[in-house]
Amino acid sequence: MSERTATEVEGIRVPGDKSLSHRALMLAPLARGTSRIRGILDADDVRSTAGCLRTLGARVPEDWSGEVEVPGPAELHDASEDLDCGNSGTTARILSGIIAGLGVEARLDGDASLRRRPMERIVYPLQAMGAKIDYEGEEGHLPFRIHSRATGSLRTMRHIPKVASAQVKSCMLLAGLAGGVRMEVVEPGRSRDHTERLLEAMGAPVEYHPVGEDAPLDEGTHVTLDPEGWDGRLEPLDFDVPGDLSSAAFLAVAALAAGRPIRLPGVGLNPTRSGFLDVIRRAGARVEVHDERSSCGEPRGDLRVEAGELRPFRVEPAEIPTLLDEVPALVALAARIPGESEIRGAEELRVKESDRLALLAENLDGLGVDVEEREDGLRVSGSEEPLRGSVRTGGDHRIAMAFGALSELPANRIEFDDRECVGVSYPGFWEDVRRAVGG
Ligand code: S3P
């Protein structure tokens, strides 16, 4: 068997889903017994969550190579030192909900990139519930202190955020859960529903309408968590974390650009996250899903992706929440498809780990690709010309991986100012992307 075929048959197993790894670790200490979690993503962002949880009194093991046992219920207490959220917005935003709900005291901080990201979107609604939170640096940003609070002093709430954000929705649901008050979140779009699925698997009184494959994309989300009449017991998790589709996307793009098929076993296929697959299908890729199964309500399957005749594509605003973190991968793909591709309604990308729209445009331009940056998206005129130049990552893992999907192709010569930043979500990326293109 040639090496090419061997790689395709075995496939590349991407690391565990980042969103689900954070959530499983945060929910486990609240359960009434020991949770068992397999396939946790071992990367800097999830290590940040684990570190914060330990400071709050949870017992999270150091070794994540096999099954991780997290005992519950943990007596979470005031944090004796700062909670360092590192580069992770998910850690800062979702954990704040649990801390505020429990009424313990903590000061949260993060790295320079995280300090630039907006926190008002969680601080304001938590304050409206009755939490006392003070900014200790710039208004609206980390660091901030959540003060301790008497039990029973939180108000029930109906929150209607302006943008669809799973981190905001999860923060509020977990504040309601930990604080024992009813919480309703009405979102304008379809943000990922991992928190709802895990809570449901644990027996929490959460009501939502899981988005089916055929649900209209512009349908918002409406979630209610009502602890009235519930005994407050959360069942421990017994959970197989699926592979991260957001990581798999970069390998799929690398393989598509190289014109070779790729197999990606055990990848998460939650329909609130799978918009990337719809777009590459529209662009002419053949996508097969085999052996679909699920754990704690989270579906996963074995993916096979193969390039057909690739054509330019458009991504519409209503799709953005379902492929939010995959936009950089799609932009890299667009750069390799002759013709004009377009992404609209993606202004949230400006407040991720970097201003992703600006950095994608700057770097494509630097590599000689015709690109137009718009307030809410990009227009990319792709070609098959070799790409030469250097990439400024801004320390953003997904910018590095987007151009990493192109840099391993034999004709291209692309330098990076920082290759290590992939470590927040995908430490083995460079090795895997080389395999994806057949190297
Ligand atoms: C995440 C939600 C998304 C995504 C982020 C992870 C989560 O952000 O970009 O990488 O785990 O909840 P939003 O809060 O903007 O949806």
Tab-separated table of C-alpha atoms and ligand atoms in Angstrom:
chain	number	residue	atom	x	y	z
A	1	MET	CA	0.000	0.000	0.000
A	2	SER	CA	1.379	3.431	-0.817
A	3	GLU	CA	1.873	5.839	2.068
A	4	ARG	CA	-0.840	8.051	0.587
A	5	THR	CA	-3.489	5.329	0.826
A	6	ALA	CA	-2.271	4.233	4.249
A	7	THR	CA	-2.729	7.749	5.635
A	8	GLU	CA	-6.187	7.969	4.173
A	9	VAL	CA	-7.302	4.621	5.585
A	10	GLU	CA	-6.015	5.256	9.112
A	11	GLY	CA	-7.103	8.859	9.175
A	12	ILE	CA	-6.023	11.571	11.545
A	13	ARG	CA	-7.605	11.701	14.980
A	14	VAL	CA	-7.961	15.351	15.957
A	15	PRO	CA	-7.813	16.281	19.662
A	16	GLY	CA	-10.903	16.640	21.852
A	17	ASP	CA	-13.453	19.399	21.401
A	18	LYS	CA	-12.385	22.564	23.208
A	19	SER	CA	-15.869	23.910	24.020
A	20	LEU	CA	-16.955	20.552	25.441
A	21	SER	CA	-13.727	19.983	27.388
A	22	HIS	CA	-14.167	23.335	29.176
A	23	ARG	CA	-17.805	22.614	29.963
A	24	ALA	CA	-17.286	19.039	31.164
A	25	LEU	CA	-14.573	20.198	33.574
A	26	MET	CA	-16.676	23.107	34.865
A	27	LEU	CA	-19.844	21.063	35.363
A	28	ALA	CA	-18.228	17.964	36.937
A	29	PRO	CA	-17.479	19.573	40.350
A	30	LEU	CA	-21.152	20.574	40.616
A	31	ALA	CA	-22.375	16.973	40.210
A	32	ARG	CA	-23.426	14.728	43.082
A	33	GLY	CA	-20.728	12.127	42.384
A	34	THR	CA	-17.553	11.449	40.430
A	35	SER	CA	-17.665	12.287	36.718
A	36	ARG	CA	-15.711	10.220	34.207
A	37	ILE	CA	-14.527	12.080	31.139
A	38	ARG	CA	-12.526	10.650	28.254
A	39	GLY	CA	-10.787	12.546	25.458
A	40	ILE	CA	-10.396	15.922	27.191
A	41	LEU	CA	-8.429	18.342	25.041
A	42	ASP	CA	-4.976	18.743	26.556
A	43	ALA	CA	-4.166	22.274	25.432
A	44	ASP	CA	-3.428	25.612	27.103
A	45	ASP	CA	-7.004	26.980	27.090
A	46	VAL	CA	-8.469	23.957	28.857
A	47	ARG	CA	-5.484	23.899	31.257
A	48	SER	CA	-6.470	27.485	32.140
A	49	THR	CA	-9.970	26.308	33.061
A	50	ALA	CA	-8.565	23.443	35.144
A	51	GLY	CA	-6.168	25.805	36.962
A	52	CYS	CA	-8.989	28.214	37.850
A	53	LEU	CA	-11.202	25.364	39.060
A	54	ARG	CA	-8.413	24.059	41.304
A	55	THR	CA	-7.961	27.533	42.832
A	56	LEU	CA	-11.694	27.493	43.591
A	57	GLY	CA	-11.355	24.128	45.368
A	58	ALA	CA	-12.190	21.540	42.668
A	59	ARG	CA	-10.040	18.422	42.411
A	60	VAL	CA	-9.083	18.130	38.749
A	61	PRO	CA	-6.369	15.526	38.038
A	62	GLU	CA	-3.209	16.619	36.169
A	63	ASP	CA	-3.029	13.602	33.848
A	64	TRP	CA	-5.585	13.719	31.032
A	65	SER	CA	-4.188	10.923	28.904
A	66	GLY	CA	-6.990	8.435	29.621
A	67	GLU	CA	-10.188	8.631	31.617
A	68	VAL	CA	-10.236	11.645	33.914
A	69	GLU	CA	-12.136	11.320	37.176
A	70	VAL	CA	-13.395	14.578	38.648
A	71	PRO	CA	-15.010	14.186	42.062
A	72	GLY	CA	-18.224	15.996	42.912
A	73	PRO	CA	-19.777	17.690	44.685
A	74	ALA	CA	-16.834	19.980	45.376
A	75	GLU	CA	-17.009	22.668	48.067
A	76	LEU	CA	-16.108	25.571	45.837
A	77	HIS	CA	-14.813	28.546	47.827
A	78	ASP	CA	-13.368	32.068	47.484
A	79	ALA	CA	-10.282	32.140	45.282
A	80	SER	CA	-7.204	32.912	47.392
A	81	GLU	CA	-5.291	34.057	44.307
A	82	ASP	CA	-6.163	35.511	40.884
A	83	LEU	CA	-7.901	33.185	38.443
A	84	ASP	CA	-5.621	33.292	35.404
A	85	CYS	CA	-7.782	32.634	32.337
A	86	GLY	CA	-4.749	32.930	30.037
A	87	ASN	CA	-5.912	33.355	26.421
A	88	SER	CA	-9.291	31.718	26.998
A	89	GLY	CA	-12.503	33.733	26.612
A	90	THR	CA	-14.566	30.618	27.320
A	91	THR	CA	-12.857	30.196	30.708
A	92	ALA	CA	-13.385	33.830	31.729
A	93	ARG	CA	-16.960	34.170	30.527
A	94	ILE	CA	-18.510	30.841	31.505
A	95	LEU	CA	-16.681	30.459	34.809
A	96	SER	CA	-17.830	33.964	35.818
A	97	GLY	CA	-21.412	32.698	35.688
A	98	ILE	CA	-20.661	29.803	38.043
A	99	ILE	CA	-18.706	32.027	40.440
A	100	ALA	CA	-21.412	34.703	40.517
A	101	GLY	CA	-24.131	32.060	40.946
A	102	LEU	CA	-22.338	30.374	43.835
A	103	GLY	CA	-21.665	33.748	45.479
A	104	VAL	CA	-17.942	33.107	46.031
A	105	GLU	CA	-15.283	35.782	45.584
A	106	ALA	CA	-12.713	35.771	42.780
A	107	ARG	CA	-10.566	38.152	40.757
A	108	LEU	CA	-10.259	37.067	37.138
A	109	ASP	CA	-7.524	38.122	34.734
A	110	GLY	CA	-6.036	36.998	31.432
A	111	ASP	CA	-3.268	37.635	28.920
A	112	ALA	CA	-2.971	40.809	26.808
A	113	SER	CA	-5.295	39.443	24.084
A	114	LEU	CA	-7.987	38.405	26.571
A	115	ARG	CA	-7.752	41.782	28.361
A	116	ARG	CA	-8.710	43.441	25.065
A	117	ARG	CA	-11.858	41.318	24.593
A	118	PRO	CA	-15.310	42.616	25.629
A	119	MET	CA	-16.556	41.416	29.024
A	120	GLU	CA	-19.486	43.810	29.408
A	121	ARG	CA	-21.645	41.239	27.606
A	122	ILE	CA	-21.473	38.984	30.694
A	123	VAL	CA	-20.742	41.481	33.460
A	124	TYR	CA	-23.800	43.629	32.764
A	125	PRO	CA	-26.406	40.810	32.878
A	126	LEU	CA	-24.730	39.224	35.921
A	127	GLN	CA	-24.934	42.595	37.686
A	128	ALA	CA	-28.580	42.876	36.648
A	129	MET	CA	-29.158	39.542	38.438
A	130	GLY	CA	-27.666	40.983	41.609
A	131	ALA	CA	-23.989	39.999	41.370
A	132	LYS	CA	-21.488	42.632	42.526
A	133	ILE	CA	-18.648	42.928	40.033
A	134	ASP	CA	-16.002	45.667	39.831
A	135	TYR	CA	-13.653	46.299	36.962
A	136	GLU	CA	-10.099	46.714	38.238
A	137	GLY	CA	-8.551	47.894	34.981
A	138	GLU	CA	-10.280	49.287	31.934
A	139	GLU	CA	-14.090	49.463	32.107
A	140	GLY	CA	-15.688	46.529	30.278
A	141	HIS	CA	-12.540	44.393	30.362
A	142	LEU	CA	-10.532	42.011	32.507
A	143	PRO	CA	-9.314	42.132	35.210
A	144	PHE	CA	-12.473	42.270	37.318
A	145	ARG	CA	-13.482	41.106	40.770
A	146	ILE	CA	-16.653	39.168	41.523
A	147	HIS	CA	-17.546	39.780	45.168
A	148	SER	CA	-18.905	37.200	47.564
A	149	ARG	CA	-22.623	37.390	48.158
A	150	ALA	CA	-25.170	35.983	50.570
A	151	THR	CA	-26.968	32.834	49.339
A	152	GLY	CA	-30.418	33.504	47.952
A	153	SER	CA	-29.721	37.077	46.854
A	154	LEU	CA	-29.786	36.570	43.073
A	155	ARG	CA	-32.774	37.592	40.993
A	156	THR	CA	-34.450	35.489	38.333
A	157	MET	CA	-33.933	36.883	34.857
A	158	ARG	CA	-34.821	36.885	31.182
A	159	HIS	CA	-31.769	37.902	29.180
A	160	ILE	CA	-31.977	38.945	25.545
A	161	PRO	CA	-28.396	39.433	24.320
A	162	LYS	CA	-27.786	41.547	21.203
A	163	VAL	CA	-25.493	38.974	19.603
A	164	ALA	CA	-25.784	35.198	19.601
A	165	SER	CA	-22.960	34.011	21.868
A	166	ALA	CA	-22.688	30.566	23.428
A	167	GLN	CA	-20.337	31.925	26.060
A	168	VAL	CA	-22.864	34.544	27.193
A	169	LYS	CA	-25.762	32.070	27.082
A	170	SER	CA	-23.769	29.492	29.068
A	171	CYS	CA	-22.597	32.074	31.599
A	172	MET	CA	-26.188	33.080	32.350
A	173	LEU	CA	-27.566	29.529	32.444
A	174	LEU	CA	-24.858	28.435	34.863
A	175	ALA	CA	-25.364	31.539	37.021
A	176	GLY	CA	-29.030	30.528	37.281
A	177	LEU	CA	-28.115	26.910	37.997
A	178	ALA	CA	-25.488	27.692	40.654
A	179	GLY	CA	-27.621	30.449	42.181
A	180	GLY	CA	-30.827	28.377	42.218
A	181	VAL	CA	-32.891	30.921	40.242
A	182	ARG	CA	-34.860	30.709	37.023
A	183	MET	CA	-32.980	31.892	33.936
A	184	GLU	CA	-34.266	32.436	30.449
A	185	VAL	CA	-32.034	33.333	27.514
A	186	VAL	CA	-33.508	34.432	24.201
A	187	GLU	CA	-30.880	34.685	21.483
A	188	PRO	CA	-31.102	36.314	18.055
A	189	GLY	CA	-29.227	33.422	16.375
A	190	ARG	CA	-28.236	29.824	16.667
A	191	SER	CA	-25.226	29.635	18.994
A	192	ARG	CA	-23.755	26.262	19.986
A	193	ASP	CA	-25.909	24.353	22.480
A	194	HIS	CA	-23.282	22.216	24.253
A	195	THR	CA	-24.144	23.565	27.703
A	196	GLU	CA	-27.816	22.712	27.221
A	197	ARG	CA	-27.001	19.170	26.050
A	198	LEU	CA	-24.624	18.419	28.923
A	199	LEU	CA	-27.015	19.910	31.489
A	200	GLU	CA	-29.823	17.784	30.108
A	201	ALA	CA	-27.618	14.655	30.273
A	202	MET	CA	-26.944	15.497	33.940
A	203	GLY	CA	-30.666	15.798	34.720
A	204	ALA	CA	-30.828	19.587	35.139
A	205	PRO	CA	-34.196	21.306	34.556
A	206	VAL	CA	-33.224	22.862	31.251
A	207	GLU	CA	-35.702	23.340	28.429
A	208	TYR	CA	-34.687	24.158	24.905
A	209	HIS	CA	-35.407	23.089	21.417
A	210	PRO	CA	-32.448	21.201	20.033
A	211	VAL	CA	-31.730	22.475	16.562
A	212	GLY	CA	-32.303	19.758	14.004
A	213	GLU	CA	-30.492	19.497	10.698
A	214	ASP	CA	-33.451	21.096	8.943
A	215	ALA	CA	-34.231	23.962	11.334
A	216	PRO	CA	-34.197	27.364	9.625
A	217	LEU	CA	-30.844	29.014	10.186
A	218	ASP	CA	-32.296	32.350	11.223
A	219	GLU	CA	-34.300	30.771	14.034
A	220	GLY	CA	-32.996	32.068	17.359
A	221	THR	CA	-32.445	30.033	20.509
A	222	HIS	CA	-34.721	30.101	23.533
A	223	VAL	CA	-33.486	28.313	26.652
A	224	THR	CA	-35.060	28.157	30.092
A	225	LEU	CA	-33.545	26.758	33.244
A	226	ASP	CA	-36.055	26.571	36.078
A	227	PRO	CA	-34.874	25.049	39.369
A	228	GLU	CA	-38.340	25.406	41.008
A	229	GLY	CA	-39.366	21.970	42.318
A	230	TRP	CA	-36.005	20.371	41.380
A	231	ASP	CA	-33.951	18.604	44.063
A	232	GLY	CA	-30.783	20.332	42.823
A	233	ARG	CA	-28.946	17.085	42.176
A	234	LEU	CA	-26.827	16.931	39.042
A	235	GLU	CA	-25.913	13.437	37.905
A	236	PRO	CA	-22.178	12.941	37.260
A	237	LEU	CA	-20.999	12.873	33.648
A	238	ASP	CA	-19.897	9.730	31.862
A	239	PHE	CA	-18.679	11.388	28.715
A	240	ASP	CA	-16.620	10.709	25.607
A	241	VAL	CA	-15.525	14.112	24.316
A	242	PRO	CA	-15.748	14.094	20.494
A	243	GLY	CA	-12.901	15.338	18.307
A	244	ASP	CA	-12.997	19.074	17.656
A	245	LEU	CA	-14.601	19.941	14.316
A	246	SER	CA	-12.988	23.386	14.556
A	247	SER	CA	-9.549	21.722	14.570
A	248	ALA	CA	-10.547	19.173	11.910
A	249	ALA	CA	-11.607	22.050	9.613
A	250	PHE	CA	-8.002	23.176	9.118
A	251	LEU	CA	-6.892	19.671	8.150
A	252	ALA	CA	-9.856	19.301	5.792
A	253	VAL	CA	-8.934	22.579	4.078
A	254	ALA	CA	-5.272	21.540	3.796
A	255	ALA	CA	-6.315	18.226	2.220
A	256	LEU	CA	-8.814	19.911	-0.133
A	257	ALA	CA	-6.176	22.409	-1.244
A	258	ALA	CA	-3.744	19.518	-1.789
A	259	GLY	CA	-6.409	17.656	-3.779
A	260	ARG	CA	-6.290	14.531	-1.663
A	261	PRO	CA	-8.958	12.770	0.416
A	262	ILE	CA	-8.785	12.771	4.193
A	263	ARG	CA	-10.410	10.693	6.916
A	264	LEU	CA	-11.076	12.291	10.285
A	265	PRO	CA	-12.519	9.765	12.746
A	266	GLY	CA	-14.658	10.605	15.786
A	267	VAL	CA	-15.329	14.269	15.013
A	268	GLY	CA	-18.119	16.200	16.785
A	269	LEU	CA	-21.149	16.828	14.560
A	270	ASN	CA	-23.406	18.910	16.767
A	271	PRO	CA	-25.696	20.660	14.236
A	272	THR	CA	-25.131	24.039	15.900
A	273	ARG	CA	-21.453	23.652	14.983
A	274	SER	CA	-21.462	21.929	11.603
A	275	GLY	CA	-22.001	24.844	9.187
A	276	PHE	CA	-18.445	24.403	7.892
A	277	LEU	CA	-19.396	21.059	6.352
A	278	ASP	CA	-22.394	22.604	4.564
A	279	VAL	CA	-20.192	25.317	3.084
A	280	ILE	CA	-17.465	22.987	1.793
A	281	ARG	CA	-20.201	20.785	0.276
A	282	ARG	CA	-21.525	23.857	-1.562
A	283	ALA	CA	-17.955	24.560	-2.670
A	284	GLY	CA	-17.879	21.143	-4.323
A	285	ALA	CA	-16.279	18.912	-1.668
A	286	ARG	CA	-17.661	15.423	-1.129
A	287	VAL	CA	-18.322	14.931	2.567
A	288	GLU	CA	-19.283	11.532	3.963
A	289	VAL	CA	-20.175	10.757	7.561
A	290	HIS	CA	-19.864	7.188	8.802
A	291	ASP	CA	-20.722	5.443	12.055
A	292	GLU	CA	-22.628	8.274	13.724
A	293	ARG	CA	-22.930	7.805	17.498
A	294	SER	CA	-23.358	10.033	20.523
A	295	SER	CA	-22.361	10.571	24.142
A	296	CYS	CA	-24.258	12.858	26.553
A	297	GLY	CA	-26.383	14.051	23.641
A	298	GLU	CA	-23.353	15.092	21.591
A	299	PRO	CA	-23.195	13.391	18.169
A	300	ARG	CA	-19.970	12.448	16.469
A	301	GLY	CA	-18.973	10.421	13.428
A	302	ASP	CA	-16.136	9.464	11.113
A	303	LEU	CA	-15.671	12.061	8.396
A	304	ARG	CA	-14.292	11.565	4.935
A	305	VAL	CA	-13.695	14.677	2.861
A	306	GLU	CA	-12.627	14.712	-0.762
A	307	ALA	CA	-12.310	17.508	-3.296
A	308	GLY	CA	-14.529	17.464	-6.346
A	309	GLU	CA	-14.408	20.360	-8.787
A	310	LEU	CA	-14.046	23.213	-6.287
A	311	ARG	CA	-16.006	26.423	-6.901
A	312	PRO	CA	-16.244	29.777	-5.082
A	313	PHE	CA	-18.795	30.062	-2.275
A	314	ARG	CA	-20.779	32.580	-0.228
A	315	VAL	CA	-21.376	32.443	3.517
A	316	GLU	CA	-24.529	34.257	4.655
A	317	PRO	CA	-24.999	36.082	8.010
A	318	ALA	CA	-27.484	33.534	9.435
A	319	GLU	CA	-24.896	30.751	9.037
A	320	ILE	CA	-22.139	32.532	10.950
A	321	PRO	CA	-22.919	31.203	14.482
A	322	THR	CA	-22.720	27.616	13.138
A	323	LEU	CA	-19.211	28.125	11.726
A	324	LEU	CA	-17.865	31.014	13.796
A	325	ASP	CA	-14.432	29.540	14.515
A	326	GLU	CA	-14.142	27.989	11.045
A	327	VAL	CA	-14.220	31.291	9.128
A	328	PRO	CA	-10.391	31.492	9.039
A	329	ALA	CA	-10.265	27.952	7.586
A	330	LEU	CA	-12.910	28.847	4.979
A	331	VAL	CA	-11.017	32.011	4.029
A	332	ALA	CA	-7.856	29.933	3.490
A	333	LEU	CA	-9.864	27.611	1.248
A	334	ALA	CA	-11.327	30.568	-0.679
A	335	ALA	CA	-7.792	31.783	-1.415
A	336	ARG	CA	-7.148	28.535	-3.352
A	337	ILE	CA	-10.383	28.444	-5.380
A	338	PRO	CA	-10.279	30.524	-8.581
A	339	GLY	CA	-13.121	33.078	-8.514
A	340	GLU	CA	-14.788	35.276	-5.948
A	341	SER	CA	-15.894	33.935	-2.566
A	342	GLU	CA	-17.642	36.063	0.023
A	343	ILE	CA	-18.276	35.958	3.773
A	344	ARG	CA	-20.907	38.276	5.295
A	345	GLY	CA	-22.284	38.952	8.770
A	346	ALA	CA	-19.055	37.985	10.535
A	347	GLU	CA	-18.375	41.172	12.542
A	348	GLU	CA	-18.031	39.106	15.769
A	349	LEU	CA	-14.701	37.900	14.375
A	350	ARG	CA	-13.280	41.323	15.183
A	351	VAL	CA	-13.502	40.579	18.925
A	352	LYS	CA	-12.012	37.080	18.989
A	353	GLU	CA	-8.413	36.301	20.037
A	354	SER	CA	-7.481	38.948	17.434
A	355	ASP	CA	-9.395	41.082	14.960
A	356	ARG	CA	-9.603	38.103	12.644
A	357	LEU	CA	-11.128	39.911	9.665
A	358	ALA	CA	-8.327	42.492	9.698
A	359	LEU	CA	-5.561	39.928	10.148
A	360	LEU	CA	-6.928	37.546	7.510
A	361	ALA	CA	-7.120	40.428	5.017
A	362	GLU	CA	-3.673	41.798	5.890
A	363	ASN	CA	-2.027	38.398	5.560
A	364	LEU	CA	-3.802	37.391	2.349
A	365	ASP	CA	-2.807	40.710	0.835
A	366	GLY	CA	0.787	40.132	1.961
A	367	LEU	CA	0.777	36.751	0.192
A	368	GLY	CA	-0.465	38.326	-3.039
A	369	VAL	CA	-4.135	37.274	-2.802
A	370	ASP	CA	-6.751	39.774	-3.992
A	371	VAL	CA	-8.901	40.492	-0.922
A	372	GLU	CA	-11.368	43.170	0.163
A	373	GLU	CA	-11.988	43.724	3.878
A	374	ARG	CA	-15.490	44.870	4.765
A	375	GLU	CA	-16.982	45.862	8.102
A	376	ASP	CA	-18.709	42.483	8.467
A	377	GLY	CA	-16.730	40.151	6.256
A	378	LEU	CA	-14.356	39.543	3.386
A	379	ARG	CA	-14.391	39.127	-0.352
A	380	VAL	CA	-11.604	36.875	-1.568
A	381	SER	CA	-10.554	36.305	-5.185
A	382	GLY	CA	-8.768	33.000	-5.093
A	383	SER	CA	-6.252	31.588	-7.555
A	384	GLU	CA	-3.845	28.694	-7.877
A	385	GLU	CA	-0.771	30.951	-7.952
A	386	PRO	CA	1.930	29.921	-5.448
A	387	LEU	CA	1.720	31.878	-2.179
A	388	ARG	CA	4.916	33.532	-0.935
A	389	GLY	CA	5.444	35.784	2.058
A	390	SER	CA	5.175	36.039	5.802
A	391	VAL	CA	2.177	35.835	8.113
A	392	ARG	CA	1.553	37.958	11.210
A	393	THR	CA	-0.526	35.763	13.522
A	394	GLY	CA	-1.222	38.332	16.271
A	395	GLY	CA	-0.685	35.341	18.593
A	396	ASP	CA	-4.048	33.970	17.402
A	397	HIS	CA	-4.112	30.165	17.054
A	398	ARG	CA	-6.751	30.142	14.327
A	399	ILE	CA	-4.900	32.685	12.173
A	400	ALA	CA	-1.748	30.529	12.435
A	401	MET	CA	-3.696	27.363	11.538
A	402	ALA	CA	-5.566	28.976	8.615
A	403	PHE	CA	-2.292	29.889	6.929
A	404	GLY	CA	-0.738	26.674	8.224
A	405	ALA	CA	-3.274	24.793	6.082
A	406	LEU	CA	-1.697	26.536	3.064
A	407	SER	CA	1.959	26.684	4.098
A	408	GLU	CA	2.521	22.939	3.929
A	409	LEU	CA	1.588	22.736	0.242
A	410	PRO	CA	4.755	22.139	-1.794
A	411	ALA	CA	4.430	25.209	-4.071
A	412	ASN	CA	3.926	27.699	-1.244
A	413	ARG	CA	6.588	29.429	0.880
A	414	ILE	CA	4.990	30.999	3.957
A	415	GLU	CA	6.840	32.160	7.093
A	416	PHE	CA	5.173	32.706	10.484
A	417	ASP	CA	6.030	35.139	13.268
A	418	ASP	CA	4.635	32.674	15.825
A	419	ARG	CA	3.960	28.985	15.235
A	420	GLU	CA	3.636	28.114	18.911
A	421	CYS	CA	0.317	29.944	19.429
A	422	VAL	CA	-1.538	26.880	18.057
A	423	GLY	CA	-0.946	25.367	21.508
A	424	VAL	CA	-4.042	26.956	23.028
A	425	SER	CA	-6.292	24.583	21.056
A	426	TYR	CA	-4.207	22.130	18.972
A	427	PRO	CA	-0.663	21.431	20.199
A	428	GLY	CA	0.007	18.740	17.546
A	429	PHE	CA	-1.261	20.849	14.637
A	430	TRP	CA	1.954	21.216	12.618
A	431	GLU	CA	2.612	17.505	12.580
A	432	ASP	CA	-0.990	16.650	11.666
A	433	VAL	CA	-1.291	19.248	8.897
A	434	ARG	CA	1.840	17.835	7.274
A	435	ARG	CA	0.168	14.409	7.266
A	436	ALA	CA	-3.053	15.932	5.883
A	437	VAL	CA	-1.256	17.158	2.762
A	438	GLY	CA	0.622	13.881	2.418
A	439	GLY	CA	3.971	14.942	3.857
B	1	S3P	C1	-17.359	29.172	22.358
B	1	S3P	C2	-18.231	30.012	21.732
B	1	S3P	C3	-17.892	30.841	20.595
B	1	S3P	C4	-16.537	30.472	19.994
B	1	S3P	C5	-15.502	30.173	21.024
B	1	S3P	C6	-15.962	29.043	21.927
B	1	S3P	C7	-17.856	28.353	23.476
B	1	S3P	O1	-17.904	32.169	20.998
B	1	S3P	O2	-16.063	31.487	19.138
B	1	S3P	O3	-14.286	29.794	20.414
B	1	S3P	O4	-17.191	27.366	23.842
B	1	S3P	O5	-18.921	28.669	24.004
B	1	S3P	P1	-19.284	32.983	21.211
B	1	S3P	O6	-19.450	33.186	22.669
B	1	S3P	O7	-19.070	34.240	20.442
B	1	S3P	O8	-20.407	32.151	20.661
